Structure formats: C-alpha cells, structure tokens
Coordinates of C-alpha atoms and ligand atoms in Angstrom, one line a residue:
M28 CA 8.0 19.3 4.5
G29 CA 4.8 19.0 2.7
S30 CA 4.5 17.5 -0.8
L31 CA 1.9 18.3 -3.4
A32 CA 1.5 14.6 -4.1
D33 CA 1.1 11.4 -2.1
L34 CA 0.9 8.2 -4.1
H35 CA 0.6 5.6 -1.3
C36 CA -2.1 5.8 1.4
H37 CA -4.5 3.3 3.1
S38 CA -8.1 3.5 4.3
T39 CA -10.6 1.5 6.4
F40 CA -11.0 -0.7 3.3
S41 CA -7.7 -2.3 4.2
D42 CA -5.7 -1.6 7.4
G43 CA -6.0 2.2 7.6
R44 CA -7.9 4.0 10.3
L45 CA -9.6 6.7 8.2
T46 CA -12.4 6.2 5.8
P47 CA -11.5 7.1 2.1
A48 CA -13.5 10.4 2.5
E49 CA -11.7 11.3 5.7
L50 CA -8.4 10.5 4.1
V51 CA -9.1 12.7 1.1
D52 CA -10.1 15.5 3.5
L53 CA -7.0 15.1 5.6
A54 CA -4.7 15.0 2.5
Y55 CA -6.3 18.1 1.1
R56 CA -6.0 20.0 4.5
N57 CA -2.3 19.0 4.5
G58 CA -1.8 20.6 1.1
V59 CA -1.9 17.4 -1.1
R60 CA -3.4 18.1 -4.5
I61 CA -2.6 14.7 -6.2
L62 CA -3.5 11.6 -4.1
S63 CA -3.7 7.9 -4.7
L64 CA -5.6 5.6 -2.5
T65 CA -3.7 2.3 -2.5
D66 CA -5.4 -0.2 -0.2
H67 CA -4.0 -3.7 0.2
D68 CA -5.4 -6.1 -2.6
I69 CA -8.7 -4.2 -2.7
V70 CA -10.3 -1.4 -4.7
D71 CA -13.6 -1.1 -2.8
G72 CA -12.7 2.2 -1.2
L73 CA -12.3 4.0 -4.5
P74 CA -16.0 5.0 -5.1
E75 CA -16.1 6.8 -1.8
A76 CA -12.7 8.4 -2.4
F77 CA -13.8 9.6 -5.9
S78 CA -17.0 11.2 -4.5
A79 CA -15.1 12.9 -1.7
A80 CA -12.6 14.3 -4.3
E81 CA -15.6 16.1 -5.9
R82 CA -15.6 18.5 -3.0
Y83 CA -12.3 20.0 -4.2
A84 CA -11.9 21.6 -7.6
D85 CA -8.1 21.6 -7.5
F86 CA -7.6 18.0 -6.5
T87 CA -6.5 15.0 -8.6
L88 CA -7.3 11.5 -7.4
I89 CA -5.5 8.5 -9.0
P90 CA -7.1 5.1 -8.6
G91 CA -4.6 2.8 -6.9
I92 CA -3.9 -0.5 -5.2
E93 CA -1.0 -2.1 -3.3
M94 CA -0.5 -5.7 -4.0
S95 CA 1.5 -8.1 -1.8
T96 CA 3.8 -10.5 -3.5
D97 CA 6.4 -13.0 -2.4
V98 CA 10.0 -13.7 -3.4
P99 CA 12.1 -16.3 -1.5
G100 CA 12.8 -14.9 2.0
N101 CA 11.0 -11.6 1.5
E102 CA 7.8 -9.8 0.8
V103 CA 7.6 -7.4 -2.1
H104 CA 4.8 -4.9 -2.4
I105 CA 3.8 -3.5 -5.8
L106 CA 1.7 -0.3 -6.2
G107 CA -0.6 -0.1 -9.2
H108 CA -1.7 3.4 -10.3
F109 CA -4.3 4.3 -12.9
I110 CA -5.7 0.8 -12.9
D111 CA -9.0 0.0 -14.6
W112 CA -10.6 -1.1 -11.3
H113 CA -13.9 -2.1 -12.9
N114 CA -12.4 -5.0 -14.9
P115 CA -14.3 -8.1 -13.9
T116 CA -11.4 -10.5 -14.2
F117 CA -9.3 -8.2 -12.0
L118 CA -12.1 -8.0 -9.4
A119 CA -12.5 -11.8 -9.4
R120 CA -8.8 -12.1 -8.7
L121 CA -9.0 -9.6 -5.9
R122 CA -11.9 -11.5 -4.3
R123 CA -9.8 -14.7 -4.3
L124 CA -7.0 -12.7 -2.5
Q125 CA -9.5 -11.5 0.1
E126 CA -10.6 -15.1 0.8
S127 CA -7.0 -16.1 1.2
R128 CA -6.4 -13.2 3.6
L129 CA -9.5 -14.3 5.7
N130 CA -8.3 -18.0 5.9
R131 CA -4.8 -16.9 6.8
A132 CA -6.0 -14.5 9.5
R133 CA -8.2 -17.2 11.1
R134 CA -5.1 -19.5 11.2
M135 CA -3.0 -16.8 12.8
V136 CA -5.7 -16.4 15.5
E137 CA -5.6 -20.2 16.1
R138 CA -1.8 -20.0 16.5
L139 CA -2.1 -17.2 19.0
V140 CA -4.6 -19.2 21.1
Q141 CA -2.1 -22.1 21.0
L142 CA 0.7 -19.7 22.1
G143 CA -1.4 -18.7 25.2
K144 CA -2.2 -15.3 23.7
P145 CA -5.9 -15.8 22.9
I146 CA -7.9 -13.2 20.9
S147 CA -11.3 -13.7 19.4
W148 CA -12.0 -13.9 15.7
E149 CA -14.9 -11.5 16.3
R150 CA -12.5 -8.8 17.5
V151 CA -10.3 -9.2 14.5
Q152 CA -13.3 -8.9 12.2
F153 CA -14.4 -5.9 14.2
F154 CA -11.1 -4.1 13.6
A155 CA -11.0 -5.2 9.9
G156 CA -14.5 -3.7 9.4
E157 CA -15.8 -3.9 5.8
G158 CA -12.4 -4.2 4.2
A159 CA -9.5 -6.5 3.6
V160 CA -8.3 -8.2 6.8
G161 CA -4.6 -8.0 7.6
R162 CA -2.1 -8.5 10.3
P163 CA -2.6 -4.9 11.7
H164 CA -6.1 -6.0 12.7
I165 CA -4.8 -9.0 14.6
A166 CA -2.3 -6.6 16.2
L167 CA -5.1 -4.3 17.4
A168 CA -6.9 -7.3 18.9
L169 CA -3.7 -8.3 20.7
V170 CA -3.3 -4.8 22.1
E171 CA -7.0 -4.7 23.2
A172 CA -6.6 -8.1 24.9
G173 CA -3.6 -6.7 26.8
H174 CA -1.1 -9.2 25.4
V175 CA 1.1 -6.4 24.0
T176 CA 1.3 -2.7 24.5
S177 CA 1.4 -1.6 20.8
V178 CA 0.9 -2.7 17.3
N179 CA 4.6 -2.5 16.8
E180 CA 5.2 -4.9 19.7
A181 CA 2.6 -7.3 18.3
F182 CA 4.6 -7.4 15.1
S183 CA 7.9 -7.8 16.7
L184 CA 6.8 -10.5 19.2
Y185 CA 4.3 -12.5 17.1
L186 CA 3.2 -11.3 13.7
S187 CA 6.3 -10.5 11.6
R188 CA 7.5 -12.9 8.9
N189 CA 9.7 -14.8 11.4
G190 CA 7.2 -14.5 14.3
P191 CA 5.7 -17.5 16.0
A192 CA 2.1 -16.6 14.9
Y193 CA 3.0 -15.9 11.3
V194 CA 1.1 -17.9 8.6
T195 CA 1.8 -17.4 4.9
R196 CA -1.0 -17.0 2.3
D197 CA -1.4 -17.5 -1.4
R198 CA 0.5 -14.8 -3.2
L199 CA 1.6 -14.2 -6.7
G200 CA 5.2 -13.4 -7.5
P201 CA 6.0 -9.8 -8.3
E202 CA 6.3 -10.4 -12.0
E203 CA 2.9 -12.0 -12.1
V204 CA 1.4 -9.0 -10.2
I205 CA 3.1 -6.6 -12.6
A206 CA 1.5 -8.5 -15.5
V207 CA -1.9 -8.3 -13.7
L208 CA -1.6 -4.6 -13.2
L209 CA -0.5 -4.0 -16.8
E210 CA -3.5 -6.0 -18.0
V211 CA -5.8 -3.5 -16.4
G212 CA -3.8 -0.6 -17.8
G213 CA -2.0 0.3 -14.6
L214 CA 1.5 1.6 -14.0
A215 CA 3.5 -0.5 -11.6
T216 CA 5.8 0.9 -8.9
L217 CA 7.9 -1.0 -6.4
A218 CA 7.0 0.0 -2.9
H219 CA 9.3 0.6 0.1
P220 CA 12.5 -1.0 -1.2
R221 CA 14.6 -0.7 2.0
E222 CA 14.1 -4.3 3.2
L223 CA 15.1 -5.6 -0.2
L224 CA 18.2 -3.5 -0.2
A225 CA 19.1 -4.9 3.2
A226 CA 18.5 -8.4 2.0
G227 CA 21.0 -7.7 -0.8
N228 CA 19.0 -8.7 -3.8
L229 CA 17.5 -5.4 -4.9
E230 CA 19.7 -4.8 -8.0
S231 CA 18.9 -8.2 -9.6
L232 CA 15.2 -7.9 -8.6
L233 CA 15.0 -4.4 -10.2
A234 CA 16.4 -5.7 -13.5
V235 CA 13.8 -8.6 -13.5
L236 CA 10.9 -6.3 -12.5
K237 CA 11.9 -3.6 -15.0
A238 CA 11.9 -6.3 -17.8
A239 CA 8.4 -7.3 -16.5
G240 CA 7.1 -3.8 -17.0
L241 CA 7.8 -2.0 -13.8
T242 CA 7.9 1.8 -14.4
G243 CA 8.5 3.3 -10.9
M244 CA 10.1 2.8 -7.5
E245 CA 9.3 4.4 -4.2
V246 CA 12.2 6.7 -3.2
Y247 CA 10.5 9.3 -1.1
Y248 CA 8.9 7.0 1.4
K249 CA 7.6 7.6 4.9
D250 CA 10.6 7.6 7.2
Y251 CA 13.4 7.3 4.7
L252 CA 16.4 9.4 5.6
P253 CA 18.0 11.9 3.1
E254 CA 21.0 9.6 2.5
E255 CA 18.6 6.6 1.8
I256 CA 16.6 8.8 -0.5
D257 CA 19.9 9.5 -2.4
T258 CA 20.7 5.8 -2.6
F259 CA 17.3 4.9 -4.0
R260 CA 17.1 7.9 -6.3
D261 CA 20.4 6.7 -7.8
L262 CA 19.1 3.1 -8.1
A263 CA 15.9 4.3 -9.8
S264 CA 17.9 6.4 -12.2
R265 CA 20.2 3.5 -13.2
H266 CA 17.2 1.2 -13.8
E267 CA 15.2 4.0 -15.6
L268 CA 12.4 3.9 -13.0
I269 CA 10.4 7.0 -12.1
P270 CA 11.4 7.9 -8.5
L271 CA 8.0 8.2 -6.7
G272 CA 6.8 8.0 -3.2
G273 CA 4.2 8.3 -0.5
S274 CA 3.6 8.4 3.2
D275 CA 2.0 4.9 3.4
Y276 CA -0.4 6.6 5.8
H277 CA -2.4 4.2 7.9
G278 CA -3.4 6.4 10.8
L279 CA -2.5 3.7 13.4
G280 CA 0.1 5.9 15.1
G281 CA 3.5 4.6 15.9
P282 CA 6.9 6.3 15.8
Q283 CA 7.4 6.2 12.0
Q284 CA 3.9 7.5 11.0
K285 CA 3.8 10.3 8.6
E286 CA 0.7 12.3 7.6
P287 CA -0.5 12.3 4.0
G288 CA 1.9 14.6 2.1
D289 CA 4.5 14.6 4.8
I290 CA 7.3 13.4 2.5
P291 CA 9.8 15.3 0.3
L292 CA 8.4 14.0 -3.0
P293 CA 9.1 16.6 -5.7
I294 CA 6.5 17.3 -8.4
E295 CA 8.6 16.5 -11.5
P296 CA 8.6 12.7 -11.1
V297 CA 4.8 12.8 -10.5
Q298 CA 4.4 14.8 -13.7
K299 CA 6.4 12.1 -15.4
L300 CA 4.0 9.5 -14.1
L301 CA 1.0 11.5 -15.3
A302 CA 2.6 11.9 -18.7
L303 CA 3.2 8.2 -19.0
A304 CA -0.4 7.5 -17.9
R305 CA -1.6 9.9 -20.7
E306 CA 0.6 8.2 -23.2
R307 CA -0.9 4.8 -22.3
G308 CA -4.5 6.2 -22.4
A309 CA -4.9 5.7 -18.6
L310 CA -5.1 9.3 -17.5
E311 CA -8.9 9.4 -18.0
R312 CA -9.2 6.9 -15.1
A313 CA -8.0 9.5 -12.7
R314 CA -10.1 12.4 -11.4
I315 CA -8.1 15.4 -12.6
A316 CA -8.1 18.8 -11.0
H317 CA -10.4 21.0 -13.0
A318 CA -9.2 24.3 -11.6
R319 CA -6.0 25.6 -13.0
Ligands
AMP426 P1 -0.6 -8.2 5.8 O1 -1.1 -7.4 4.6 O2 -1.7 -8.9 6.5 O3 0.5 -9.2 5.4 O4 0.0 -7.1 6.8 C1 1.0 -6.3 6.3 C2 0.8 -4.9 6.8 O5 1.1 -4.8 8.2 C3 1.8 -3.9 6.1 O6 1.3 -3.4 5.0 C4 2.0 -2.9 7.1 O7 1.0 -1.9 7.0 C5 1.7 -3.5 8.5 N1 3.0 -3.8 9.2 C6 4.0 -4.6 8.9 N2 5.0 -4.6 9.8 C7 4.5 -3.7 10.8 C8 5.1 -3.3 12.0 N3 6.3 -3.7 12.5 N4 4.3 -2.4 12.8 C9 3.1 -2.0 12.3 N5 2.6 -2.4 11.1 C10 3.3 -3.2 10.4
ZN427 ZN1 -1.0 -1.8 5.5
FE428 FE1 3.4 -2.1 1.8
FE429 FE1 1.2 0.4 2.2

C-alpha cells in the first residue's frame, strides 16, 4: 500500500544508497508527495534534496534529521522535522557528532582486524562517501572482503550492540537531543519503538520524553505488522503523541526493506504535524507543494 507521506528516509549523506536527488525522484515516482530526508546526525544532504524537490510542483519536502541517543541498555533514535538546519550552534554540534562517528568506526575496524576479520579503513571510507560514517559502511566492507554474506549477517555476527566488534560513541541522552531539536524549532518524534517495547521500558520512557517536548512517535514503520501498528497507535494516543511513520529507506536491500512510501501511514496525522509546525512558525522551513 502506498502512502502520500514518508517522514523517515536516508541518503548517501549517511548510510543510504541513493543520493538525495535520486531519493526525491524515487519517492515521487512511488506516489509520495510529502517527504522528509532524515539522515543520521547530518543535514548536509538537504540542499540537494531541496533543489531536486523543485522539479515537482506538487511535492512537499520537510527538512529532517535522525539523531542517535543512548539510554541504559538501549539505543533510542529521535527524528527531528522542520529543523532550522542553518543554525551555527546546531551545525557545530553535528560536526562533533561526525568526528565521534569517525573515531568510533576506526576503532571498530581495529577490533575486526584483531578478530581475524580484517577490512581496510579506506574501504569503509569509500562506502561512507561524503557523508556520516556508520556501521552499515563497515558491514559493506565486511561483505566485500568475503567475511560475511550480507549486511544483516555483519550486524548479527559482529556489529550489533552486543557484537564483538561493537564500540560505543559519544551520544546525548534522548531528552538532551529533544532539547537540541526544540532549540532549532524542530518537532521531535520517537523512531522505531519496537526494541524499546521489547525491552519493557517504553511506557516510562514515553512519559519522560513527552515531558521533554516529544510530539510524535513512529507507528507506521517499515515492517511493522498490523497488530504492532495497533499497539503503537494505542500507546501514541495514550501519551498524546502524533502517530507518524516512514519507510526508513536505506536502499541497501535486505528482507525488511520497504521503498519510500511503502507504509500504511494515513494522511491525517501528517496533517496534524504540518498544523503543529505552522503553529510554531516552523512550516516556512519546509518546501510546500505549490500546486493544489
Ligand atoms: P550507527 O549509526 O553507526 O550506529 O549504525 C546504525 C544503523 O545501522 C541503523 O540506523 C540502521 O540503519 C543500521 N542497522 C542496524 N542494525 C542493522 C541490521 N541488523 N541490519 C542492517 N542494518 C542495520
Ligand atoms: Zn541508517
Ligand atoms: Fe534509526
Ligand atoms: Fe533511520
């Protein structure tokens, strides 16, 4: 089922395979008319996405980001939409996060060498290209070197949080990240809550994050099943969070991959998000469809 909106996608500026322009084109071809590019801890792909959006009169592009945060025992990703991505303090903070990603990736490569699964730093850099380096780039180098057969296998054998090659990096807590996003006029949404539900601390976390200024939660995410969607919609409603969603498209393949727009996200919650952005004076930071 195709959705008119997709609020969570990645490009070559983080660990996605398509350039921002290619992503915009693919999303448009798939029927998406409201898109947000949400690369990991980086906004450098947004200029290209905005110029690509100009090709389509009936297309809205929301500036976005996905920020990684840590809670004890788990990772929490927060999406920021309608951010003022030119803010110098914000950009300086993102640069520091990029540096910490680089250092961490180098240390993971060293671990892999020690584990007898050598890959070269140059190949990781090659896969990362111009953007934020992440574990998927290390996974691609492991596949290329023949140590694993797929990105998924690289994660399950080496790179996951409990894997032998995993190294942590500097991260803010989710409340701090929400504050950072609010400072630049963004609207904060909790991404892919399934792991947090499984860990059993989602209810208390939602209460804390709501108090910190969270306004949305992903409910219509990638491979979530109808009964999971029901569970998360109910949770979002009880915590007065807008039930949003996205494909989290990376273009790296794999069994759970969904194309941009290939999620059952209804338009009403997206309209709520747009209305809230308007209320906060943030709507002007999106490129709004000019054809009606
Ligand atoms: P990083 O930002 O370097 O911590 O890498 C995290 C990213 O790796 C996530 O945003 C996902 O896109 C990707 N990822 C996490 N687990 C897996 C997995 N099992 N298979 C493929 N990609 C994954
Ligand atoms: Zn990613
Ligand atoms: Fe994520
Ligand atoms: Fe993502």
